[in-house]
Short mmCIF file of C-alpha atoms and ligand atoms in Angstrom, two decimals:
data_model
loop_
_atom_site.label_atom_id
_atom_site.label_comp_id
_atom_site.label_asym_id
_atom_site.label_seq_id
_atom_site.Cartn_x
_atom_site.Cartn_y
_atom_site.Cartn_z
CA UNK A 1 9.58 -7.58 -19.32
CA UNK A 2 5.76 -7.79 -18.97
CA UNK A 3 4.58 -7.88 -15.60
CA UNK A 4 3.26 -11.78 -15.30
CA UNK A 5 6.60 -13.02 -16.63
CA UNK A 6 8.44 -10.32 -13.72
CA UNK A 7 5.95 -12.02 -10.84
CA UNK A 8 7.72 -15.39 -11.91
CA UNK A 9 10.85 -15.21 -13.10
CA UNK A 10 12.98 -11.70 -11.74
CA UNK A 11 15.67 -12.11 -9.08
CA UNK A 12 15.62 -15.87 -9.53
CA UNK A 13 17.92 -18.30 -11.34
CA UNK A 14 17.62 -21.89 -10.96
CA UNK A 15 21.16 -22.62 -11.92
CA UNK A 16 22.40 -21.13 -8.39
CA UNK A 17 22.35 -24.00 -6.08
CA UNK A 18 20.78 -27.51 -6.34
CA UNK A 19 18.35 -26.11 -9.13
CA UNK A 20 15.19 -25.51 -7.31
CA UNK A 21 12.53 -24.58 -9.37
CA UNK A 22 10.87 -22.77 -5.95
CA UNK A 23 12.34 -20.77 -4.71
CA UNK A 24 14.22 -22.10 -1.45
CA UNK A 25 13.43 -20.24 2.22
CA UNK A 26 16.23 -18.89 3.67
CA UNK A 27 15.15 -19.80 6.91
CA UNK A 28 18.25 -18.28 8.76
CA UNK A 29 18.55 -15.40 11.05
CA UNK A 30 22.93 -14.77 10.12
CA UNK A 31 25.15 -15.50 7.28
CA UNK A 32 29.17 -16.60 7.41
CA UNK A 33 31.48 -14.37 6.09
CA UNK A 34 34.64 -15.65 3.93
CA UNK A 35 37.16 -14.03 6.02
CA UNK A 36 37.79 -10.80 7.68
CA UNK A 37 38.27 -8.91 4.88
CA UNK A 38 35.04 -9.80 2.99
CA UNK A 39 32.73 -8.82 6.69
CA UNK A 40 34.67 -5.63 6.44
CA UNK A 41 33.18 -4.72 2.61
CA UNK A 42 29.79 -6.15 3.66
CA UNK A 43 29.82 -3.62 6.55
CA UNK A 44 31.66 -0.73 4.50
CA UNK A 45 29.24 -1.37 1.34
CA UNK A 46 32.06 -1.98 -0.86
CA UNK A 47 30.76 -5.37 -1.43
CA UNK A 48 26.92 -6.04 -1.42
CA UNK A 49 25.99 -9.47 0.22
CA UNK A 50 23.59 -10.50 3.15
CA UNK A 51 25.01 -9.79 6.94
CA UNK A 52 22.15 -10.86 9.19
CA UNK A 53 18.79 -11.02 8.34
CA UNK A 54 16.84 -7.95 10.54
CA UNK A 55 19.29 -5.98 7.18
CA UNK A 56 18.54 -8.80 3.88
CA UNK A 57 17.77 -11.81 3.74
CA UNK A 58 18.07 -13.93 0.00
CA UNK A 59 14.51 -15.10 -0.30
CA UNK A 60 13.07 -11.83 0.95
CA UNK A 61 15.46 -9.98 -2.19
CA UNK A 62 13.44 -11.81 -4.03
CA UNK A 63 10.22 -10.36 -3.36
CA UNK A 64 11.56 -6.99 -3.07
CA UNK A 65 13.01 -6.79 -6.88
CA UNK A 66 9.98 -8.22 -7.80
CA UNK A 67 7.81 -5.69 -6.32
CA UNK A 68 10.23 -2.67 -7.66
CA UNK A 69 9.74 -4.09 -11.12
CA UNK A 70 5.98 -4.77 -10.85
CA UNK A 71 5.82 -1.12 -9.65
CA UNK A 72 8.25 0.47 -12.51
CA UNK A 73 10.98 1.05 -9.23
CA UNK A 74 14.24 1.56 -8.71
CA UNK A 75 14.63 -0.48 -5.54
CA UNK A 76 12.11 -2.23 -2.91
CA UNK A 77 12.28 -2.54 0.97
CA UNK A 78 10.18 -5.33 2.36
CA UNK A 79 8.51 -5.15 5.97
CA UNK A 80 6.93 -7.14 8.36
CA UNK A 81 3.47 -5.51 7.60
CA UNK A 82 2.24 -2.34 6.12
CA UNK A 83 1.87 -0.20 9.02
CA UNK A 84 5.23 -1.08 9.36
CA UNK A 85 5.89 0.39 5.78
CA UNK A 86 4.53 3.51 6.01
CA UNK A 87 5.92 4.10 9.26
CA UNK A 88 9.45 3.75 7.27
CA UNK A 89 8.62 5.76 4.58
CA UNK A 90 7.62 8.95 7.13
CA UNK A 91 10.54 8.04 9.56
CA UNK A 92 13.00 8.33 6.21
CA UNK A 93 11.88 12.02 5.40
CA UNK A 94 10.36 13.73 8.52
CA UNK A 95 11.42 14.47 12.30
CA UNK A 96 10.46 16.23 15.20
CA UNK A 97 9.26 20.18 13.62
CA UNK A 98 8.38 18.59 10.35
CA UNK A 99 4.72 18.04 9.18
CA UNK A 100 2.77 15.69 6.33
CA UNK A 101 0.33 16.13 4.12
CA UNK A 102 -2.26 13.54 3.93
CA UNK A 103 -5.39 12.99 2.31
CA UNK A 104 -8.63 13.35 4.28
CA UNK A 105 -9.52 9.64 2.93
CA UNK A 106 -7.15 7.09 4.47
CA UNK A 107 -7.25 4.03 6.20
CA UNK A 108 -8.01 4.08 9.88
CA UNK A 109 -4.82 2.46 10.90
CA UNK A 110 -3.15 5.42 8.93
CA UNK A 111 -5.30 7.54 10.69
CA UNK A 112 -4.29 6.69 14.10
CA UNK A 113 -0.36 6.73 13.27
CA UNK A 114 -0.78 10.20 11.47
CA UNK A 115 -2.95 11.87 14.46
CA UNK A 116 -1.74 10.03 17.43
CA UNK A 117 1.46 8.07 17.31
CA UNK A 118 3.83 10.24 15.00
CA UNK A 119 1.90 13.38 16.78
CA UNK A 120 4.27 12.32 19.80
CA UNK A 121 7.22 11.99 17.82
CA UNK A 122 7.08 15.49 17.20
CA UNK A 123 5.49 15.58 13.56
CA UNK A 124 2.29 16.93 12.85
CA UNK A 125 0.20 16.51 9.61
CA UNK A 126 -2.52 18.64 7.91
CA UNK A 127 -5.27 17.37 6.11
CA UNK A 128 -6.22 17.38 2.31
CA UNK A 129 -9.10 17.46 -0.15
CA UNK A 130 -8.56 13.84 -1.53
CA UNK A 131 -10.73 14.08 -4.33
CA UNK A 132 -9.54 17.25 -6.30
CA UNK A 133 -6.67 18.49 -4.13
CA UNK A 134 -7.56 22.09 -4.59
CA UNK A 135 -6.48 23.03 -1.05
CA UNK A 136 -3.04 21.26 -0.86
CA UNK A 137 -0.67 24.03 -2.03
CA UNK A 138 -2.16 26.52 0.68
CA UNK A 139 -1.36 24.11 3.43
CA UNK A 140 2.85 23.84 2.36
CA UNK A 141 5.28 25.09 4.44
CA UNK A 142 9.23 25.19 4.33
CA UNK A 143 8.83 22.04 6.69
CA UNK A 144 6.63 20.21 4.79
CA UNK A 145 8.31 17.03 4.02
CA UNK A 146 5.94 14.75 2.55
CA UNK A 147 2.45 14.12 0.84
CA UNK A 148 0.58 10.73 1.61
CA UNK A 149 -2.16 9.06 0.26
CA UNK A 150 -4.07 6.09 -1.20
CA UNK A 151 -4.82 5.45 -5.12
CA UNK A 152 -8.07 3.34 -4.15
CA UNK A 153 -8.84 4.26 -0.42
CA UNK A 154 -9.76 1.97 2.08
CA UNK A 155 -12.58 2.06 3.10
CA UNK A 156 -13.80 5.14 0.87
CA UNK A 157 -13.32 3.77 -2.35
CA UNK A 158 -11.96 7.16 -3.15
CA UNK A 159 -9.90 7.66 -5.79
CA UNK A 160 -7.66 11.17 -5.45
CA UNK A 161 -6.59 14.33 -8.33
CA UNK A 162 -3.19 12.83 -8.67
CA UNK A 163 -2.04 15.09 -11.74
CA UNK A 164 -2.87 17.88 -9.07
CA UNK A 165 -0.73 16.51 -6.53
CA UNK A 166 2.03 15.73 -8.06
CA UNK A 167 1.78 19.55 -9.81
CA UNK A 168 2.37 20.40 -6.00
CA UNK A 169 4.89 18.21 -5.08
CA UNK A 170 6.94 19.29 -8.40
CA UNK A 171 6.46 22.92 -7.94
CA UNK A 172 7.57 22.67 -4.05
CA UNK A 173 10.16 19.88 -3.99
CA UNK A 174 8.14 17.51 -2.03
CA UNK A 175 8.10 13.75 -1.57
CA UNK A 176 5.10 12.16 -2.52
CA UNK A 177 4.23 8.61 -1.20
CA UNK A 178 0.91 6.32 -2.82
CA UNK A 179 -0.43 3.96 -0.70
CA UNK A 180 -1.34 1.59 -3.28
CA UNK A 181 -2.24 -1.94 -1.25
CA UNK A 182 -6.22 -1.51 -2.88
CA UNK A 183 -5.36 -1.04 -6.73
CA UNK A 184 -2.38 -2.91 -6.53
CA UNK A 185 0.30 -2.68 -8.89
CA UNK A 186 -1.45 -4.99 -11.50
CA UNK A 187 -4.13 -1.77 -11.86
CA UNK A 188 -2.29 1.08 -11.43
CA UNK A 189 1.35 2.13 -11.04
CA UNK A 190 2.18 5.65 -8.93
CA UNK A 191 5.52 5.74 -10.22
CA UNK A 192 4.35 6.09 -13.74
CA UNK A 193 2.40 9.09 -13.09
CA UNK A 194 5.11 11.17 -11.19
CA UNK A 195 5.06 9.52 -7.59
CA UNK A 196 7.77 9.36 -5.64
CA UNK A 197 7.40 6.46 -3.18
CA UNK A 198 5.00 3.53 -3.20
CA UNK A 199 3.97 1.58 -0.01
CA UNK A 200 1.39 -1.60 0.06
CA UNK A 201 -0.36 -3.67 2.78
CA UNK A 202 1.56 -6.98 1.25
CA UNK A 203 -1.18 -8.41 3.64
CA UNK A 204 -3.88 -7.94 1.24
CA UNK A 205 -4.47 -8.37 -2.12
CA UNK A 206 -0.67 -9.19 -2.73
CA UNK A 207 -1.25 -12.46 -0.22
CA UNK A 208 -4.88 -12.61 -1.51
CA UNK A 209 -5.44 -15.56 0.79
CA UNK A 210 -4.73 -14.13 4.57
CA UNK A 211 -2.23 -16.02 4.96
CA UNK A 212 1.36 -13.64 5.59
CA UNK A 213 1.17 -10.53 6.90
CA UNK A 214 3.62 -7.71 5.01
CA UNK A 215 3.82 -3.86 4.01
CA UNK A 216 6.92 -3.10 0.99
CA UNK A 217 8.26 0.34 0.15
CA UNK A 218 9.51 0.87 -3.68
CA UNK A 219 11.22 3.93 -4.70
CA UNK A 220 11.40 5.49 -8.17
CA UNK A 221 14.66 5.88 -10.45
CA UNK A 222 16.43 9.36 -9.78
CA UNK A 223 15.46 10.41 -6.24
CA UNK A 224 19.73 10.93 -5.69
CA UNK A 225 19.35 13.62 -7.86
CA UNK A 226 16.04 14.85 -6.26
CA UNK A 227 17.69 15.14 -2.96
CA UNK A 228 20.56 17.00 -3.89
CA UNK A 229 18.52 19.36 -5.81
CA UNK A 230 16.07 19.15 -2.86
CA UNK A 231 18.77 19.80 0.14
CA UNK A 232 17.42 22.36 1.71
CA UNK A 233 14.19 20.30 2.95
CA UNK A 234 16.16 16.50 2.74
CA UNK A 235 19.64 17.36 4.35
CA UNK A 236 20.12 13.90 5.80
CA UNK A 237 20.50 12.59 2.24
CA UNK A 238 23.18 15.14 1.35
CA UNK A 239 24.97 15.05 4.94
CA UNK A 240 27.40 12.40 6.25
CA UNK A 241 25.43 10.01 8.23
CA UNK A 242 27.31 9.64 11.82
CA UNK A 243 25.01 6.33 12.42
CA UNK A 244 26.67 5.06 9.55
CA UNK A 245 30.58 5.83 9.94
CA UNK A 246 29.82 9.76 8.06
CA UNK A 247 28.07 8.14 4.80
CA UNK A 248 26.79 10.41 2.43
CA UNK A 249 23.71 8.31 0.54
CA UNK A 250 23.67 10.69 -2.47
CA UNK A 251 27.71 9.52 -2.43
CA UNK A 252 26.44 5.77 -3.17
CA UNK A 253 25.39 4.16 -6.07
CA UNK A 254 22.12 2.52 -5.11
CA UNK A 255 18.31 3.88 -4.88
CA UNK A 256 18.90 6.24 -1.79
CA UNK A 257 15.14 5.93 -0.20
CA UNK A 258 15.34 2.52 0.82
CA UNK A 259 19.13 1.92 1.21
CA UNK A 260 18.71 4.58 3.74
CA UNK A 261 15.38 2.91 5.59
CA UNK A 262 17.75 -0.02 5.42
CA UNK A 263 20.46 0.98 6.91
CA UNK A 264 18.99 3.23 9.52
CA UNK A 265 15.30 2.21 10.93
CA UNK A 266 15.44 -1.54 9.88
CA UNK A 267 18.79 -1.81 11.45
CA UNK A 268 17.33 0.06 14.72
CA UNK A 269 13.96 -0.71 14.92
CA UNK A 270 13.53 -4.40 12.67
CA UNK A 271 10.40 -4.35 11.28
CA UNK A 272 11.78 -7.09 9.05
CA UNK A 273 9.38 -10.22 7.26
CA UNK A 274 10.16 -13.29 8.24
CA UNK A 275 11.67 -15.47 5.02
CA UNK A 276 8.92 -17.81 5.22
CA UNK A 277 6.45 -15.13 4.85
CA UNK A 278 8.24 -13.72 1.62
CA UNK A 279 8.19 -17.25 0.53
CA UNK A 280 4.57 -16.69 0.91
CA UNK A 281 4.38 -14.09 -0.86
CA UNK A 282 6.72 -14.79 -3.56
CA UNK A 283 3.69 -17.63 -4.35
CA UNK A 284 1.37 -15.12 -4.10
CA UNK A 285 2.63 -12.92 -6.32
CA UNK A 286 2.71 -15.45 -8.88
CA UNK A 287 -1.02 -15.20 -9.34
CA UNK A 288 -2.02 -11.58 -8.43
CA UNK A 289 -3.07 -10.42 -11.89
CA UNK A 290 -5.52 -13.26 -12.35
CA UNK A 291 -6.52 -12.46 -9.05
CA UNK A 292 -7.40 -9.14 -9.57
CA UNK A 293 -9.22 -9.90 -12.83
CA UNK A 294 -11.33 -12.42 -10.33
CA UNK A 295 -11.98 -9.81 -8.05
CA UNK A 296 -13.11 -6.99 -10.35
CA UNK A 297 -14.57 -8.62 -12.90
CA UNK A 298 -16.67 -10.14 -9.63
CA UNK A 299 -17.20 -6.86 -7.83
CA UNK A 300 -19.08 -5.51 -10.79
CA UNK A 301 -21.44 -8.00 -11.16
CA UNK A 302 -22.17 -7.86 -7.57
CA UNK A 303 -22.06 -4.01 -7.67
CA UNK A 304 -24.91 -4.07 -10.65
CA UNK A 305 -26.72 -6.53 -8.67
CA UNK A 306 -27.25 -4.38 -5.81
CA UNK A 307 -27.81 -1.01 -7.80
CA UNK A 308 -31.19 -3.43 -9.11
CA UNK A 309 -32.50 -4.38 -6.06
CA UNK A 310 -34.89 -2.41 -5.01
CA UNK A 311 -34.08 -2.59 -1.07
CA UNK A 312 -30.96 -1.06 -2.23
CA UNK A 313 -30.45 2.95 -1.78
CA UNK A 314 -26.86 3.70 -3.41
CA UNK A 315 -23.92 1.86 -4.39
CA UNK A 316 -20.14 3.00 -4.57
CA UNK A 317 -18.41 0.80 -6.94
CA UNK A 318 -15.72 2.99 -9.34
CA UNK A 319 -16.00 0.53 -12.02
CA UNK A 320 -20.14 1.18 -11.88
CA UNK A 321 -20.87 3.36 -14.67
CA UNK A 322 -22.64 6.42 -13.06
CA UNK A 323 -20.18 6.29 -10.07
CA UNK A 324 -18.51 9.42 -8.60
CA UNK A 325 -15.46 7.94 -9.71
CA UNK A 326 -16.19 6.19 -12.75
CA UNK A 327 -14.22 8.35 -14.79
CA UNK A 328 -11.07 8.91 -12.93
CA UNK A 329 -11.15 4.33 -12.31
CA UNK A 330 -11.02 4.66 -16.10
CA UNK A 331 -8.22 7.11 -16.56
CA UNK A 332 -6.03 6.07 -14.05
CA UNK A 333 -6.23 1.84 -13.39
CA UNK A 334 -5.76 -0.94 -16.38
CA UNK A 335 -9.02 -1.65 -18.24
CA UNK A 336 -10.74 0.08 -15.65
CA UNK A 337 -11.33 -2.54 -13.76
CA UNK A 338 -11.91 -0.89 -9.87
CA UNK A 339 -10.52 -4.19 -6.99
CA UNK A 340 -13.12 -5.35 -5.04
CA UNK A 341 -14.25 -3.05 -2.00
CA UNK A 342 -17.87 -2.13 -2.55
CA UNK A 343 -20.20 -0.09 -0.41
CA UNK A 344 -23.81 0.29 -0.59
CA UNK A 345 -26.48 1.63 1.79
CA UNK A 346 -29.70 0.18 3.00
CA UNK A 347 -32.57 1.71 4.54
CA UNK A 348 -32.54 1.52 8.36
CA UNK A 349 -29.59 0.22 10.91
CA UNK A 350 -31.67 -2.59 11.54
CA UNK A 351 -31.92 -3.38 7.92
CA UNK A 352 -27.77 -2.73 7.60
CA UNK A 353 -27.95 -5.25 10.43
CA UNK A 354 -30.28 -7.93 9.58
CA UNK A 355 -27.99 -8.22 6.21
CA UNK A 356 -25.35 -8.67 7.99
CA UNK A 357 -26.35 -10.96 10.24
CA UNK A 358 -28.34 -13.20 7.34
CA UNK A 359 -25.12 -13.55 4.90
CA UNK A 360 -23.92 -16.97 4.51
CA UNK A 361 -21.11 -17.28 2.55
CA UNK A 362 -19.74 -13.56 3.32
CA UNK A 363 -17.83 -13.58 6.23
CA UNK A 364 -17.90 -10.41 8.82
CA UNK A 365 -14.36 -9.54 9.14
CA UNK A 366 -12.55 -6.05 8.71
CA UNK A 367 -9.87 -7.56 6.32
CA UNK A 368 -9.72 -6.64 2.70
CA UNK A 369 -8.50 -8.71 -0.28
CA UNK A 370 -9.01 -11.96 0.35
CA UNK A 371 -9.74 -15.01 -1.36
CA UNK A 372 -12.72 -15.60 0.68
CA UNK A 373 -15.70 -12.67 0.54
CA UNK A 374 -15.88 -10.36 3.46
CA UNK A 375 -18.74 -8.04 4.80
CA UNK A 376 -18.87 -5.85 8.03
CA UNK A 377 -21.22 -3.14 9.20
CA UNK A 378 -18.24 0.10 9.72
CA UNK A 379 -21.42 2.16 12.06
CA UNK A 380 -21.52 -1.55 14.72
CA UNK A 381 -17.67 -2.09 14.33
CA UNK A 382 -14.78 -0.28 13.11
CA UNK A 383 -16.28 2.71 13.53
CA UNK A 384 -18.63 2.41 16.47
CA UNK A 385 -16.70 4.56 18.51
CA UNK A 386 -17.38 7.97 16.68
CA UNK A 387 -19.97 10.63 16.74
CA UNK A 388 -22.50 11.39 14.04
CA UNK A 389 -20.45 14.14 12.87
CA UNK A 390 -17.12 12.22 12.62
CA UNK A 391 -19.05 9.16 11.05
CA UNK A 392 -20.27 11.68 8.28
CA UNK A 393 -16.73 13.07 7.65
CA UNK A 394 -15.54 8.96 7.43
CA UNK A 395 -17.86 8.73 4.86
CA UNK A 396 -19.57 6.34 7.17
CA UNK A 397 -23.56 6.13 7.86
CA UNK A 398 -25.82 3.72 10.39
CA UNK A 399 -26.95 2.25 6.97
CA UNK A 400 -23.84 1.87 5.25
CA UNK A 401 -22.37 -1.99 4.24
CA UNK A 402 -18.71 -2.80 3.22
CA UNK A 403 -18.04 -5.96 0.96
CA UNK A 404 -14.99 -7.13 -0.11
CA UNK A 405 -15.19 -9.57 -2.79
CA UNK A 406 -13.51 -12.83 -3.23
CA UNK A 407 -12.84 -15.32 -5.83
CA UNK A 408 -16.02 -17.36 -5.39
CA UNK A 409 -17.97 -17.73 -8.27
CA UNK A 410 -20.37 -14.30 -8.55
CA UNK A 411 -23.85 -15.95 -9.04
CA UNK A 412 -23.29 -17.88 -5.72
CA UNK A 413 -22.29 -14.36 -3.90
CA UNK A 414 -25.30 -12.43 -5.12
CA UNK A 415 -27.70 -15.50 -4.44
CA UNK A 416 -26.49 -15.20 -0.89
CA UNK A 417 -26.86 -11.35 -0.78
CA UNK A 418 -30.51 -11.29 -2.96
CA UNK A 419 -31.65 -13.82 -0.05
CA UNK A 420 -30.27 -11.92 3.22
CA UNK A 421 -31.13 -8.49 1.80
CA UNK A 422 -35.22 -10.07 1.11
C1 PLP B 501 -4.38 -2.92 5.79
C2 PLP B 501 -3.88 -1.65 5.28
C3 PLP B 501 -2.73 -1.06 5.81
C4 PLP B 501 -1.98 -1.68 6.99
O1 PLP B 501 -1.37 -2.85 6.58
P1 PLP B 501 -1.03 -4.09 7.59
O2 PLP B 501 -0.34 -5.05 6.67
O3 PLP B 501 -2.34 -4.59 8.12
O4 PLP B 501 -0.14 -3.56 8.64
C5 PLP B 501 -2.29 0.12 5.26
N1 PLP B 501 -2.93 0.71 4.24
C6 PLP B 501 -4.05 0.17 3.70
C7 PLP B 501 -4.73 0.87 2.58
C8 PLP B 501 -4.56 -1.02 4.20
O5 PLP B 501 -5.68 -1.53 3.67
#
């Protein structure tokens, strides 16, 4: 099936209760079982069905088989936000010894859980050349247990060597995980080049409105197999489980990344969405191609705008011909077509500033991907608390502008930018 019919129709039919054509909330927290017998095969997996709701919950199933299709998955987890996502998907693989790879171009709140907060859990991480990967294999070690990045980095609007990694991760035996939230899976699918695991900030372009916040793990087809050939570095996917009455997930017949998320850290920790915000994003997902359209298709006009304006010093747009990235938005994301985070740079701090402050219909917030067209000033906000030096290895200068671009109608957004930047 073609992805716009999968955003509306998979893991849904109408003919199951009273006929709703939306889908109904399953605003409920436990679920009755038929008798003793049938609780007993819930528990023991020999029957699949919904237990309580921190575990599955019927209108969040929906979402998740939506998302694996949309991302050419096996199998989808859904959380209650995307930190919470890609704290899963390290949890799953790594422990206390064990260290990640991750790209030198992430998202801050990545940042922080990489340096800081897994740091005290025992796993450490080393740092990669995003762009053309050509120091990853040196930094793999026999407890190396993952590599993590982003397909359209936020804020960098860097777009990584991905043949290169997954060469790596191949030769080595190594999980690979793709932050995708920026590209989305309407643009580009990991899975489909060799990627292991896929996580996404549902919060962003997937709600597209700021309205539910949400992170989802999907897992490719065949990982069983990976971890038995991979034992060695994955033994809890080969080795009874003693949380989970000795089970063996390579034993069972279900995509073995996120049944084991699942039935391990949602069960202990509950990072779980809340039914009405799947509901939300169910809706959401309904419209997410023609939303990224919208926002691309916008982006570049704004994008060309600025690269004429003569108060303008550089733009980083990877769907601007001429871009650093140009050619890699055009190999690896449909039609090209880049989201909508643009950068650009202005003359002074004051200048950066007085834009800013002078936009109308841009609103300064640090959000991404919404409806509604964003613009903050990183050196006076998120990233006011570094030196020079780190600013310059964020990518980050006192005359540097974010933008995220909305769905309003692009002469009206680069009226309001010609005006605050004269
Ligand atoms: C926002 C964001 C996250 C974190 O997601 P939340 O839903 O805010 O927890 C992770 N990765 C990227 C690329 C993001 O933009």
């Amino acid at each position: 099936m073609q992805k716009d019919t999968i955003a509306i129709h998979t893991g849904y039919d109408k003919k199951n209760g009273n006929g709703e054509m939306a889908i109904p909330i399953s605003q409920t927290t436990a679920y009755a079982f038929r008798d003793s017998e049938h609780a007993a095969n819930l528990f023991g997996l020999k029957e699949l069905g919904s237990i309580y709701t921190r575990l599955t919950n019927p209108t969040t199933d929906i979402f998740e088989q939506r998302y694996a299709q949309l991302e050419n998955g096996a199998a989808a987890l859904a959380t209650a936000s995307g930190a919470s996502a890609i704290f899963y998907a390290i949890a799953n693989i790594a422990e206390a010894g064990d260290n990640i790879l991750i790209s030198d171009k992430l998202y801050g709140g990545s940042v922080t859980l990489f340096h800081f907060t897994l740091k005290r859990f025992g796993i450490s991480v080393k740092t990669f050349k995003n762009d053309d990967a050509s120091d990853l294999e040196s930094l793999v070690d026999e407890n190396t247990k993952g590599i993590f990045f982003e397909s359209l980095s936020n804020p960098q609007i860097a777009i990584p060597n991905i043949e290169k990694i997954v060469e790596v991760a191949k030769k080595y035996g190594i999980i690979t995980i793709c932050d995708n939230t920026v590209a989305t899976p309407y643009l580009f699918n990991p899975i489909s080049w060799g990627i292991d695991i896929v996580v996404h900030s549902t919060s962003k372009y997937t709600s597209g409105n700021g309205t539910a916040l949400g992170g989802v793990i999907v897992e490719r087809d065949g990982l069983a197999e990976f971890f038995k050939q991979n034992s060695a570095r994955y033994p809890h996917f080969t080795t009874p489980d003693a949380s989970y009455h000795g089970l063996v997930y390579t034993d069972v017949p279900l995509p073995n990344f996120c049944l084991r998320v699942r039935l391990s850290l949602l069960r202990d920790i509950g990072a779980t969405p809340a039914p009405f915000n799947s509901w939300l994003l169910i809706q959401s997902l309904e419209t997410l191609s023609i939303r990224v359209e919208k926002h691309s298709s916008n982006a570049l006009k704004v994008a060309e705008f600025l690269k004429s304006h003569p108060k303008v010093k550089s733009v980083n747009y990877p769907g601007l011909k001429g871009d650093k990235y140009f050619d890699k938005a055009q190999k690896y994301f449909k039609n090209g077509l880049a989201s909508g985070l643009i950068s650009f740079e202005v003359s002074t701090f004051e200048e950066a500033k007085k834009v800013i402050d002078s936009a109308k219909l841009f609103s300064v917030v640090v959000n991404i991907g919404d409806s509604k067209s964003l613009i903050v000033h990183p050196a006076s906000t998120t990233h006011s608390q570094l030196s020079e030096e780190e600013l310059k290895s964020a990518g980050v200068s006192p005359v540097t502008i974010r933008l995220s671009i909305g769905l309003e109608d692009s002469v009206d957004l680069i009226e309001d930018l010609n005006q605050a930047l004269n």
